[in-house]
Coordinates of C-alpha atoms and ligand atoms in Angstrom, one line a residue:
X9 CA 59.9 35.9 30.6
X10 CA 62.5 38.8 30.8
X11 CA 62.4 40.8 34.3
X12 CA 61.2 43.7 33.7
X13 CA 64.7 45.4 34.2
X14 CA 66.1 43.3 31.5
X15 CA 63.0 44.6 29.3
X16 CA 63.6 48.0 30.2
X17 CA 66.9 47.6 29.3
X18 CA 66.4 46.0 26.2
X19 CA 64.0 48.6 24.8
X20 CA 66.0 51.6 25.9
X21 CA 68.9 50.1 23.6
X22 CA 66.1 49.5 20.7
X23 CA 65.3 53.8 21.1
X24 CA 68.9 54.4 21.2
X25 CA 69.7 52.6 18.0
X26 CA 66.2 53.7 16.3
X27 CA 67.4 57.2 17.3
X28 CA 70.7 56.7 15.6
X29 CA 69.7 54.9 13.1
X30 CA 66.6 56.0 11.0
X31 CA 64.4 58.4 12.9
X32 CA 61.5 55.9 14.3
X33 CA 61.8 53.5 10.9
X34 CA 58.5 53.7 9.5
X35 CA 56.1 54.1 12.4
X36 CA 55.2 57.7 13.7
X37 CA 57.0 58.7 16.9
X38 CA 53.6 58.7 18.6
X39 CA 53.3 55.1 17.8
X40 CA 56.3 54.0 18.5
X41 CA 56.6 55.5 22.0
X42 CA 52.6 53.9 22.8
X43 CA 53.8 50.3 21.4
X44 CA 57.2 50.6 23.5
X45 CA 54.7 51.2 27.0
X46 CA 51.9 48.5 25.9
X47 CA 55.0 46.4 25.2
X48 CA 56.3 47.1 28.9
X49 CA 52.5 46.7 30.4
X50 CA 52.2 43.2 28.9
X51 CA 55.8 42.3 30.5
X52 CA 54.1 43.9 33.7
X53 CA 50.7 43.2 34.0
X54 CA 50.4 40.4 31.6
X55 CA 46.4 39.8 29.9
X56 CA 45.2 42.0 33.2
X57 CA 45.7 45.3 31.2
X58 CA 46.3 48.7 34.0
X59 CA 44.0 50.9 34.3
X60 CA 43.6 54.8 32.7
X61 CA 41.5 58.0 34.4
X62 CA 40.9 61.2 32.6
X63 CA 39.8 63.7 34.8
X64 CA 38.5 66.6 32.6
X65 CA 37.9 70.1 33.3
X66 CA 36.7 72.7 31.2
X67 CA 35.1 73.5 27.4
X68 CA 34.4 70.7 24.7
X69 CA 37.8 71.1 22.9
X70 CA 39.4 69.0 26.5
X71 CA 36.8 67.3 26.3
X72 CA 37.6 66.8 22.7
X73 CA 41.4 66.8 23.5
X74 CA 40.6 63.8 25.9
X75 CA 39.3 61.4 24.0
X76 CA 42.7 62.1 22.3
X77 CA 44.3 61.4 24.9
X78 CA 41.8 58.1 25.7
X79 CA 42.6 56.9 22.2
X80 CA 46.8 57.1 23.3
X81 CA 46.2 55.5 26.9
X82 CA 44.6 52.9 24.6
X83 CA 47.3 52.3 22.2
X84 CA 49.6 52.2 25.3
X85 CA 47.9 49.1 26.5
X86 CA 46.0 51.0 29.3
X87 CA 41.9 49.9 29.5
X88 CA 40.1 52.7 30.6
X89 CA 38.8 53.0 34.6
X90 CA 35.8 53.7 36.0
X91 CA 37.6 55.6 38.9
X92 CA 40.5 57.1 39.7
X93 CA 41.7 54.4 42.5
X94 CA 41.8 51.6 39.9
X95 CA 44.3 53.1 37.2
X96 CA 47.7 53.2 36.8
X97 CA 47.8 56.1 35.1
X98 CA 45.8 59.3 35.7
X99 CA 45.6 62.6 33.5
X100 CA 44.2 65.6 34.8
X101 CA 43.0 67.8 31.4
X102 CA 43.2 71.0 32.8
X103 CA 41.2 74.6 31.9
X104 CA 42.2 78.2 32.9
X105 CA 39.2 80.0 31.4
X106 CA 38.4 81.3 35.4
X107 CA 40.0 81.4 38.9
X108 CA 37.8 78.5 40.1
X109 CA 38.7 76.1 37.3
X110 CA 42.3 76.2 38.2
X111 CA 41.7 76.0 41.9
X112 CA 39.4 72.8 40.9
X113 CA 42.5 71.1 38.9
X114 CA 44.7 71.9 41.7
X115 CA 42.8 70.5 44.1
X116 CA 41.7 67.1 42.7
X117 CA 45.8 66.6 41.8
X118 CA 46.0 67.1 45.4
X119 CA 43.7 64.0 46.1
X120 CA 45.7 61.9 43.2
X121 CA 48.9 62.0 45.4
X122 CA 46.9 60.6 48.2
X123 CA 46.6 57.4 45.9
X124 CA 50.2 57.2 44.7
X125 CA 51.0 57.3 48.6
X126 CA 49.5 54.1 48.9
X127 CA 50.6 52.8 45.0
X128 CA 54.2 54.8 44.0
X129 CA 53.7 53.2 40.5
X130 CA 50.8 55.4 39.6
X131 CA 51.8 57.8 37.1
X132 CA 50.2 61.5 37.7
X133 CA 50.4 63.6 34.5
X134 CA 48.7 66.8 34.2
X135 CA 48.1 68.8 30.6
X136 CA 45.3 71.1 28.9
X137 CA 45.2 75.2 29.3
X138 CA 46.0 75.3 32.7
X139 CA 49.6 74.4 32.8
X140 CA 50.3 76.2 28.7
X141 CA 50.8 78.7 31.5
X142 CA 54.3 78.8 32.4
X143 CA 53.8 80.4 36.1
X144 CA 51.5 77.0 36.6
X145 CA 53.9 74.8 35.1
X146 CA 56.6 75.9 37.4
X147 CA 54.1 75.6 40.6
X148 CA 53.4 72.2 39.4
X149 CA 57.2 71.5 39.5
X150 CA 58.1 73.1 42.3
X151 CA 55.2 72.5 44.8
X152 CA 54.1 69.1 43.5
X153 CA 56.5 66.5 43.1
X154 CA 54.5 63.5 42.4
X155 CA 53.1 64.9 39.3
X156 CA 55.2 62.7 36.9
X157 CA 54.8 65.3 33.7
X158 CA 53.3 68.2 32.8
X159 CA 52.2 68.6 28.7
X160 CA 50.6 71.9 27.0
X161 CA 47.7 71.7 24.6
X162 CA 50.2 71.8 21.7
X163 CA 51.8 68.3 22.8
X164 CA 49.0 65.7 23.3
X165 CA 51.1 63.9 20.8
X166 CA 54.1 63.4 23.3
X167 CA 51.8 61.9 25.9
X168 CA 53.1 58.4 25.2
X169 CA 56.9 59.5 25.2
X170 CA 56.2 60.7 28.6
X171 CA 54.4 57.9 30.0
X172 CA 57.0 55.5 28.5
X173 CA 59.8 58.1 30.3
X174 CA 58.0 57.9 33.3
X175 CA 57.8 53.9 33.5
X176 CA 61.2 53.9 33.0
X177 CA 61.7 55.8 35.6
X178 CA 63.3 59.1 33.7
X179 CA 63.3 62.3 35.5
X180 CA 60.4 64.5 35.3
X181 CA 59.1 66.4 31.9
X182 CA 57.4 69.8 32.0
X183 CA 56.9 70.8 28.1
X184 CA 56.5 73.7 26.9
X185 CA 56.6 73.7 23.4
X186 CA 54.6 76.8 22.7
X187 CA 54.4 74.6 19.7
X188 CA 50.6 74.8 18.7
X189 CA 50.1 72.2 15.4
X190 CA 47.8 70.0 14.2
X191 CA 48.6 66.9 14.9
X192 CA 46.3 64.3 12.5
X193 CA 45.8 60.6 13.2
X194 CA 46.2 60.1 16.3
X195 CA 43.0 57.5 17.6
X196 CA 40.6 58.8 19.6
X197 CA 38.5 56.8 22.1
X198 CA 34.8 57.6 22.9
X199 CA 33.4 56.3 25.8
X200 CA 29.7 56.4 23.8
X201 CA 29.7 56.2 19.6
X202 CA 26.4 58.3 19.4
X203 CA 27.7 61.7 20.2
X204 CA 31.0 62.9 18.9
X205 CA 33.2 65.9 19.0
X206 CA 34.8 67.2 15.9
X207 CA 37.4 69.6 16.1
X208 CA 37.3 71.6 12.7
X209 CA 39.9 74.0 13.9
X210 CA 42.5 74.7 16.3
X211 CA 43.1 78.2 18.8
X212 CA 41.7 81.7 18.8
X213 CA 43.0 84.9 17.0
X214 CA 40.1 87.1 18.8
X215 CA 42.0 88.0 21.9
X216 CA 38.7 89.4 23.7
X217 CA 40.2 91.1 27.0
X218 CA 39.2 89.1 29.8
X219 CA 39.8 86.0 28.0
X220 CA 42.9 83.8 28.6
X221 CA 42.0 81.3 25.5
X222 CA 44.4 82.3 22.8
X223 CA 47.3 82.6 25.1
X224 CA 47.0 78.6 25.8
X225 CA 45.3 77.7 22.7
X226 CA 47.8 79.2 19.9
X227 CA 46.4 81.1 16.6
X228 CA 43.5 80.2 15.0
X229 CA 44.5 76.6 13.0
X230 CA 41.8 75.2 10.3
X231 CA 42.1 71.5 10.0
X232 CA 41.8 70.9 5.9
X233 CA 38.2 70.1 4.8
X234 CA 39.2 66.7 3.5
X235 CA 40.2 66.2 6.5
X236 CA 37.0 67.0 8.9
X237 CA 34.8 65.7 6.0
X238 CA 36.4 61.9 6.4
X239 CA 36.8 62.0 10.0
X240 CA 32.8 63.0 10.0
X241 CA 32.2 59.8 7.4
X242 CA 34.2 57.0 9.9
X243 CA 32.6 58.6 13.0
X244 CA 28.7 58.2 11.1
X245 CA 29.7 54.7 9.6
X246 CA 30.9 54.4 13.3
X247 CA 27.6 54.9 14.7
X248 CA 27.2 58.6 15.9
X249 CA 24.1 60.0 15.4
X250 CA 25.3 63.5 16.6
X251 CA 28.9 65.1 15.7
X252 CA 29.3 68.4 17.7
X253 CA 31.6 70.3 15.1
X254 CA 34.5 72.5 17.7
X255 CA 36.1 75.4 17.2
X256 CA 37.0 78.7 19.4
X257 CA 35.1 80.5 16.3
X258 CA 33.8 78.1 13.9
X259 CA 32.8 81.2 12.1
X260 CA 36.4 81.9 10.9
X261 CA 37.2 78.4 10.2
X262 CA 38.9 78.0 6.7
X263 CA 40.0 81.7 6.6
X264 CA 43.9 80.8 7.5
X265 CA 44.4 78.1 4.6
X266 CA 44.6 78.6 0.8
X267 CA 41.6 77.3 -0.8
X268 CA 39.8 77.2 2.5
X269 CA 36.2 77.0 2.2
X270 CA 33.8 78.8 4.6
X271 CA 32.4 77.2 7.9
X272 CA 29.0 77.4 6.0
X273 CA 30.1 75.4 3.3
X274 CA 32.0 72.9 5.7
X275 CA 28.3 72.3 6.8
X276 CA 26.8 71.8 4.2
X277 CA 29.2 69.5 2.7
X278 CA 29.3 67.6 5.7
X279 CA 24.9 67.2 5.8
X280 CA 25.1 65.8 1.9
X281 CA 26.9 63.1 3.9
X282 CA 24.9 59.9 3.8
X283 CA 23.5 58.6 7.0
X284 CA 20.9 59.7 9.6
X285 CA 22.6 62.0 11.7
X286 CA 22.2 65.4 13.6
X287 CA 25.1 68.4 13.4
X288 CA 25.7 70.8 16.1
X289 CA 28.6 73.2 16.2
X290 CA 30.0 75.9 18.7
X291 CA 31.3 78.2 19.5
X292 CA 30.0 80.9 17.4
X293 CA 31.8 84.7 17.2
X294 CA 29.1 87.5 16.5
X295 CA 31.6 89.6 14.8
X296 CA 31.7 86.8 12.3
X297 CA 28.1 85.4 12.5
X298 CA 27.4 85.4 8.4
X299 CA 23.9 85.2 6.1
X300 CA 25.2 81.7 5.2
X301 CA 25.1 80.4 8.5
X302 CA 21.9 81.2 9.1
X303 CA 20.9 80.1 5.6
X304 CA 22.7 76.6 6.2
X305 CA 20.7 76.6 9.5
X306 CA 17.5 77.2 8.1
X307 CA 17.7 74.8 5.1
X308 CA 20.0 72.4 6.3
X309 CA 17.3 69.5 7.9
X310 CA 20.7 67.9 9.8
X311 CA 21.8 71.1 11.2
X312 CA 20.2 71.3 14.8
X313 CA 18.2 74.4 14.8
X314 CA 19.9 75.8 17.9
X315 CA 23.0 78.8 17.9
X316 CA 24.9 79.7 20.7
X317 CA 26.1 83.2 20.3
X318 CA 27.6 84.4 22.6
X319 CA 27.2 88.1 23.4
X320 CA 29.0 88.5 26.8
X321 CA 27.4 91.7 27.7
X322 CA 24.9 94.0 26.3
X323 CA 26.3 97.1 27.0
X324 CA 27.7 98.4 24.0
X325 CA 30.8 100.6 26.3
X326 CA 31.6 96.9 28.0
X327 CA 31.9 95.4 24.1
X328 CA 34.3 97.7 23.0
X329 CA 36.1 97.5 26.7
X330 CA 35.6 93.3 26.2
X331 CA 37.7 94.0 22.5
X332 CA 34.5 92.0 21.0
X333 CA 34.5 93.8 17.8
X334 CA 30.4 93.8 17.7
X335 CA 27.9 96.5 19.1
X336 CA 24.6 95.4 20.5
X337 CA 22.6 96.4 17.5
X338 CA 24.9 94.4 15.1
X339 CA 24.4 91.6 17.4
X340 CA 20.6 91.9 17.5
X341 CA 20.4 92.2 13.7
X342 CA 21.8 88.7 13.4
X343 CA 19.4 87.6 16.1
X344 CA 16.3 89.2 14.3
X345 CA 18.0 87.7 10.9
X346 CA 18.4 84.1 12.3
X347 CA 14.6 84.1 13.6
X348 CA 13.4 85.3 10.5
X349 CA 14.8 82.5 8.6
X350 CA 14.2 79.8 11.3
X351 CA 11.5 80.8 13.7
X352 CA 11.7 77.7 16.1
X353 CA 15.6 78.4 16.6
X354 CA 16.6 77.9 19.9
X355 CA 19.6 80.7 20.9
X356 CA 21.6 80.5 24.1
X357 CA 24.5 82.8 25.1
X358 CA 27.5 83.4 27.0
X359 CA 27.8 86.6 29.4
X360 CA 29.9 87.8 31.9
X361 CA 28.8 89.7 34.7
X362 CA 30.9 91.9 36.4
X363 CA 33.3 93.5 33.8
X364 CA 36.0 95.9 35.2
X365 CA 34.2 99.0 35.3
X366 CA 30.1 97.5 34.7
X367 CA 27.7 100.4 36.2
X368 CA 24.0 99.4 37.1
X369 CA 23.7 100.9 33.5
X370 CA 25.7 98.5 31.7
X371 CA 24.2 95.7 33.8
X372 CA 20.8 97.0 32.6
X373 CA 21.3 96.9 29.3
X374 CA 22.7 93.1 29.8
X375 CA 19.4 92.6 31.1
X376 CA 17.7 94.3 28.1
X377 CA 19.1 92.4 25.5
X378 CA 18.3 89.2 27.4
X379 CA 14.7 90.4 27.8
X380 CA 14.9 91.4 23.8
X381 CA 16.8 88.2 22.7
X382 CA 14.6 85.5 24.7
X383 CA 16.9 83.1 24.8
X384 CA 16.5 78.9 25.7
X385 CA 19.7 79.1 27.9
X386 CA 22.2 81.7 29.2
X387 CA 25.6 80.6 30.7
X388 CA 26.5 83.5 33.2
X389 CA 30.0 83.9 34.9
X390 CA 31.5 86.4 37.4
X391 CA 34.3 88.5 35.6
X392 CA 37.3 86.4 36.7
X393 CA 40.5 88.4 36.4
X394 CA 43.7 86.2 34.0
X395 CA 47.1 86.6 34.5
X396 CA 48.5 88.4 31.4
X397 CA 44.9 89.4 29.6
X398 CA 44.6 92.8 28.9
X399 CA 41.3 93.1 31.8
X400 CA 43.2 92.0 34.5
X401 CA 45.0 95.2 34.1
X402 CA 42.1 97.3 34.1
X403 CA 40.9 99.5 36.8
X404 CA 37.0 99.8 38.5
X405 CA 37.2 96.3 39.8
X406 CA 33.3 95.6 40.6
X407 CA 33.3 94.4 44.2
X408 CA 32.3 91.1 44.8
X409 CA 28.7 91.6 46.2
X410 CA 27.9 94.1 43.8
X411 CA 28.7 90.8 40.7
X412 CA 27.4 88.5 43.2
X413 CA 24.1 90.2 43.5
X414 CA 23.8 91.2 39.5
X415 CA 24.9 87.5 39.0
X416 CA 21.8 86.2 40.7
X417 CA 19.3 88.7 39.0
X418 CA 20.2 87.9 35.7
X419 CA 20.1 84.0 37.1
X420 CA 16.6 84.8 37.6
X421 CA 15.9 86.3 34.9
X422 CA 17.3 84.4 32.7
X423 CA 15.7 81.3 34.2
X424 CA 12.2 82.7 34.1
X425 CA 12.8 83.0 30.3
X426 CA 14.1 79.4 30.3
X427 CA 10.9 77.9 31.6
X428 CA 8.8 79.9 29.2
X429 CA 11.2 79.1 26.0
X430 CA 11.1 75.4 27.3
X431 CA 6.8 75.3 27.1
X432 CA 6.5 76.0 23.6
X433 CA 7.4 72.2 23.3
X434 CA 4.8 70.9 25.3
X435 CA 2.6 68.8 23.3
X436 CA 5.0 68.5 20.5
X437 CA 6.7 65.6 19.0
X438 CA 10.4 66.0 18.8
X439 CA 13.2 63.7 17.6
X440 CA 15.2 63.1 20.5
X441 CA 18.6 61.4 20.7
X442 CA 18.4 58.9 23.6
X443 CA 21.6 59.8 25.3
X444 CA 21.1 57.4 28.6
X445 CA 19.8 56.5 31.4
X446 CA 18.7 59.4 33.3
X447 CA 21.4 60.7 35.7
X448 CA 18.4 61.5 38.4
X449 CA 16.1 58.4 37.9
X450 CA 17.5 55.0 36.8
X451 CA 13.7 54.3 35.4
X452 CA 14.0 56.9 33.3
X453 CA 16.2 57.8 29.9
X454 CA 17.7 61.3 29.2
X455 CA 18.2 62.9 25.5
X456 CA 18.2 65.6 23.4
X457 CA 16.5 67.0 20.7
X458 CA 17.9 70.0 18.6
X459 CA 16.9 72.3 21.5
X460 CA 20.3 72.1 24.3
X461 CA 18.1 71.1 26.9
X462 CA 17.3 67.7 27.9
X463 CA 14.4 65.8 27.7
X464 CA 13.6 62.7 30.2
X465 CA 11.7 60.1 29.0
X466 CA 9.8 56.5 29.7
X467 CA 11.8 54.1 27.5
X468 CA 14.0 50.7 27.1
X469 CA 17.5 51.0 27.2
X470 CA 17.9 48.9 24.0
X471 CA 17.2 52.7 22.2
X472 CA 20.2 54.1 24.1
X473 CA 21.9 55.7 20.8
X474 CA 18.9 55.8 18.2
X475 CA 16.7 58.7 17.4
X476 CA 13.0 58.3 18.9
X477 CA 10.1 60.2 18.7
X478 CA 9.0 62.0 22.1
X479 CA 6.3 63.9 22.8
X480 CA 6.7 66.3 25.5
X481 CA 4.4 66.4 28.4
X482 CA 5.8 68.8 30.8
X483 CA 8.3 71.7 30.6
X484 CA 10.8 72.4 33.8
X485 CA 13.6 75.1 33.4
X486 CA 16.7 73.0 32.6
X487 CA 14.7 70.4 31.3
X488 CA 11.2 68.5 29.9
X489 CA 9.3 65.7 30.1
X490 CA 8.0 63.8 27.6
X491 CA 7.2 60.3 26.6
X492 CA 8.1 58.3 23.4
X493 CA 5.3 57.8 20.7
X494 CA 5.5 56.2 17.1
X495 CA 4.9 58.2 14.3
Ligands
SAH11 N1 35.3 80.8 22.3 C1 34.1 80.9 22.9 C2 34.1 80.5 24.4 C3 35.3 80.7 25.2 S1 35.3 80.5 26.9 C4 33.5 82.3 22.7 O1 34.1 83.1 22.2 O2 32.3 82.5 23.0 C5 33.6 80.3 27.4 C6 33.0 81.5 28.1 O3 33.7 81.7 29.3 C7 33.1 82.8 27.4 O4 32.2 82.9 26.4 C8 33.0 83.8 28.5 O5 31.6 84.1 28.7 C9 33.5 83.1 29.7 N2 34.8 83.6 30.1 C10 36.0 83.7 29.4 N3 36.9 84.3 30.1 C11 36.4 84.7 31.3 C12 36.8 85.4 32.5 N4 38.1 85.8 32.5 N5 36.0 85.6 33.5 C13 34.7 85.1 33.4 N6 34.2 84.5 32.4 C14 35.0 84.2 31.3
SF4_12 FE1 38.1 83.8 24.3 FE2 37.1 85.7 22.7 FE3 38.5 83.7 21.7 FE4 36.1 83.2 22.7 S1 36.6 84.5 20.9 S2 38.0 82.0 23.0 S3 36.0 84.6 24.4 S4 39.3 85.3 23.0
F3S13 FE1 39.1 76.1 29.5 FE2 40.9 75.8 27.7 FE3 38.4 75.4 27.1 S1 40.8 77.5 29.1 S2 37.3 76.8 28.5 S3 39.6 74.2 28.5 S4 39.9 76.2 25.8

């Protein structure tokens, strides 16, 4: 067998002449790149493939974004690692959406060197929203040198050029394409083939004040409906029972390409799909929030019967200061709408507390529309101030124990209404996805029905990925009870 000098060598000439030649001959440069690494792992490890670790932080679209990133690791002859000490290569999928996720990702990089000390051929690269921030980027450069390369969330793609530059022992990569495009095709790995992200589009165009999304994500980019409606056939003839359809605002999805259809009738077209399956979406913009939505919703027996609007604050002066383009009694006319058509919806928000400038006022009325609204879950964050978002600018920073102390009223709030949302199941039968094994109780098995909340259950782990029928016995906050039944 070659050394694996003589193999580096060998391919380096191959890209050279390639490059000359014909641009990458007839495979993709994503492929060609991922074959040139597995091709240098096999010379390396030999059957005993290396390992891979994503470490992801943040929304479903990394999450999304990393099974992207599983799918090249794959390709690259990587099998993926239960922990971080057993790989050979380990990605840290960044998010910058607040302070604490960024200190988070810094942090756990930190850890990562502590296993290249002890193994220098561990390759550390780091990507997502994070570091599509230049001043991160350069900190990344500067202050941690055994991060092998940095990628932005327009350049999944490249991942394999980079980890083939970094096993050959090239100089380090920090890219910054500001390039945000689709990329198609590239192979996704899921660690379970029941649930399944689908991005349906790409970046936001909403620019909301506080929010640091569109400067990392790029403009809003619809993927084609051809496109989204095949991906949703292989992944049901794959054997996912429920595709989670992703998008910053699904609501405006098909608005930025000619002969785009609407998000509604992306749904719909995706439900006359054969197969028993369940579709969820998020995120939702109220601005956008149309009477075909909720009509799809409401007739749609696939659709989940659950929307997460978010309505960040209920103070109509905090909207307008938030840029969110909707006043409280738009946003409750959609609410009263949606229930109308679909009385056993189940609605869960965003909201953030603390604003630049929020008076016990606007906090009240936050509380008021939580109180009206009544909804299954709220997702509540301090006001954490972005480099380069219009709010970080603003003036009337709320002091900490003033947010800390509204944060944990509308916490209780909030999960008073929880618990009370959550009993209208008791007694019920739902059709619950069994997910797993229960996180807190190995007897037990965790899933979901279209409520967000989970529901433990009595069961055999051969049902692990099929529907079942529970009935629900008890109702906790974040959670319920239940026990299967046959129908
Ligand atoms: N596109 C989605 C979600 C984006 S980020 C939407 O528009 O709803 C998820 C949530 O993080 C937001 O809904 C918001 O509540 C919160 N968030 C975003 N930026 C924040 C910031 N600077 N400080 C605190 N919370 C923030
Ligand atoms: Fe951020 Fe607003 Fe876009 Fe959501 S809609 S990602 S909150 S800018
Ligand atoms: Fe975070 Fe990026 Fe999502 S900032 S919330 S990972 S889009």
């Amino acid at each position: 067998m070659a050394t694996e000098k003589q193999y580096k060598d060998s391919f380096m000439e191959k890209i050279e002449k390639t490059e000359k030649a014909e641009k990458y001959g007839e495979r993709t440069e994503v492929e060609y790149f991922a074959s040139a690494v597995a091709e240098i792992n096999a010379a390396k490890y030999g059957a005993e493939r290396p390992g891979f670790y994503i470490q992801t932080l943040g929304c479903q679209q990394n999450e999304a974004d990393s099974e992207r990133i599983a799918g090249l690791a794959v390709m690259m002859g990587y099998k993926a690692a239960g922990d971080p000490s057993e790989a050979k290569l380990i990605i840290v999928n960044t998010c910058a959406v607040r302070e604490h996720a960024e200190i988070k990702a810094l942090s756990l990089i930190g850890e990562y060197k502590h296993l290249k000390d002890k193994d220098p051929e561990i390759i550390i690269g780091v990507g997502g929203c994070m570091v599509t921030q230049k001043h991160r980027s350069d900190k990344l450069k500067n202050s941690y040198p055994y991060v092998n390369f940095v990628f932005d969330t327009g350049a999944v793609h490249r991942v394999p050029e980079l980890v083939f530059n970094a096993v050959c022992g090239k100089k380090r990569e920090f890219i910054h394409s500001d390039k945000f495009e689709i990329t198609e095709s590239i192979p996704t790995y899921r660690k379970a083939p029941h649930t399944a992200w689908l991005s349906v589009m790409y970046g936001c165009n909403n620019f909301c004040s506080y929010c640091i999304v569109p400067y990392v994500r790029g403009r809003e980019r619809s993927r084609l409906p051809e496109d989204v409606i095949s991906e949703a056939k292989e992944l049901i003839s794959s054997g996912a029972k429920e595709i989670t359809l992703l998008g910053q605002n699904v609501n405006s999805y098909g608005k930025d390409i000619s002969n785009g259809i609407s998000f509604a009738a992306l749904l719909r077209k995706i439900c006359a799909l054969d197969g028993d399956f369940r579709l969820k979406f998020m995120t939702s913009h109220p601005k956008d929030a149309s009477d075909e939505l909720i009509s799809a919703i409401a007739e749609e027996e696939k659709i989940a019967k659950h929307l997460h609007l978010p309505v960040q604050s209920g103070s109509d002066r905090i909207l307008s200061l938030m840029n969110r383009r909707y006043d409280s009694e738009k946003y409750l006319k959609i609410i009263d709408k949606l229930k109308k058509a679909c009385p056993d919806v189940s609605i869960t928000s965003d909201i953030i507390v603390g604003f630049p400038g929020e008076t016990e006022e606007d906090f009240k009325a936050t509380l008021d529309i939580i109180k009206e609204v009544r909804y299954d879950a709220l997702f509540s964050f301090i006001f954490s101030p972005r480099e380069g978002t219009p709010a970080a600018r603003m003036e009337n920073f709320v002091p900490k124990e003033v947010s800390t102390e509204r944060f944990s009223k509308l916490l209780e709030l909030s999960n008073a209404i929880s618990l009370e949302r959550n009993k209208r199941f008791v007694g019920r039968t739902l059709k619950v996805l069994a997910e797993g094994v229960s996180k807190n109780d190995s007897n037990m098995l965790t899933g979901r029905s279209d409520s967000p909340r989970p529901i433990h259950f009595k069961g055999d782990n051969s049902v692990i990925g099929e529907f079942v029928n529970v009935r629900v016995t008890e109702a906790e906050t974040f959670s319920m009870n239940g026990e299967t039944v046959k129908r």
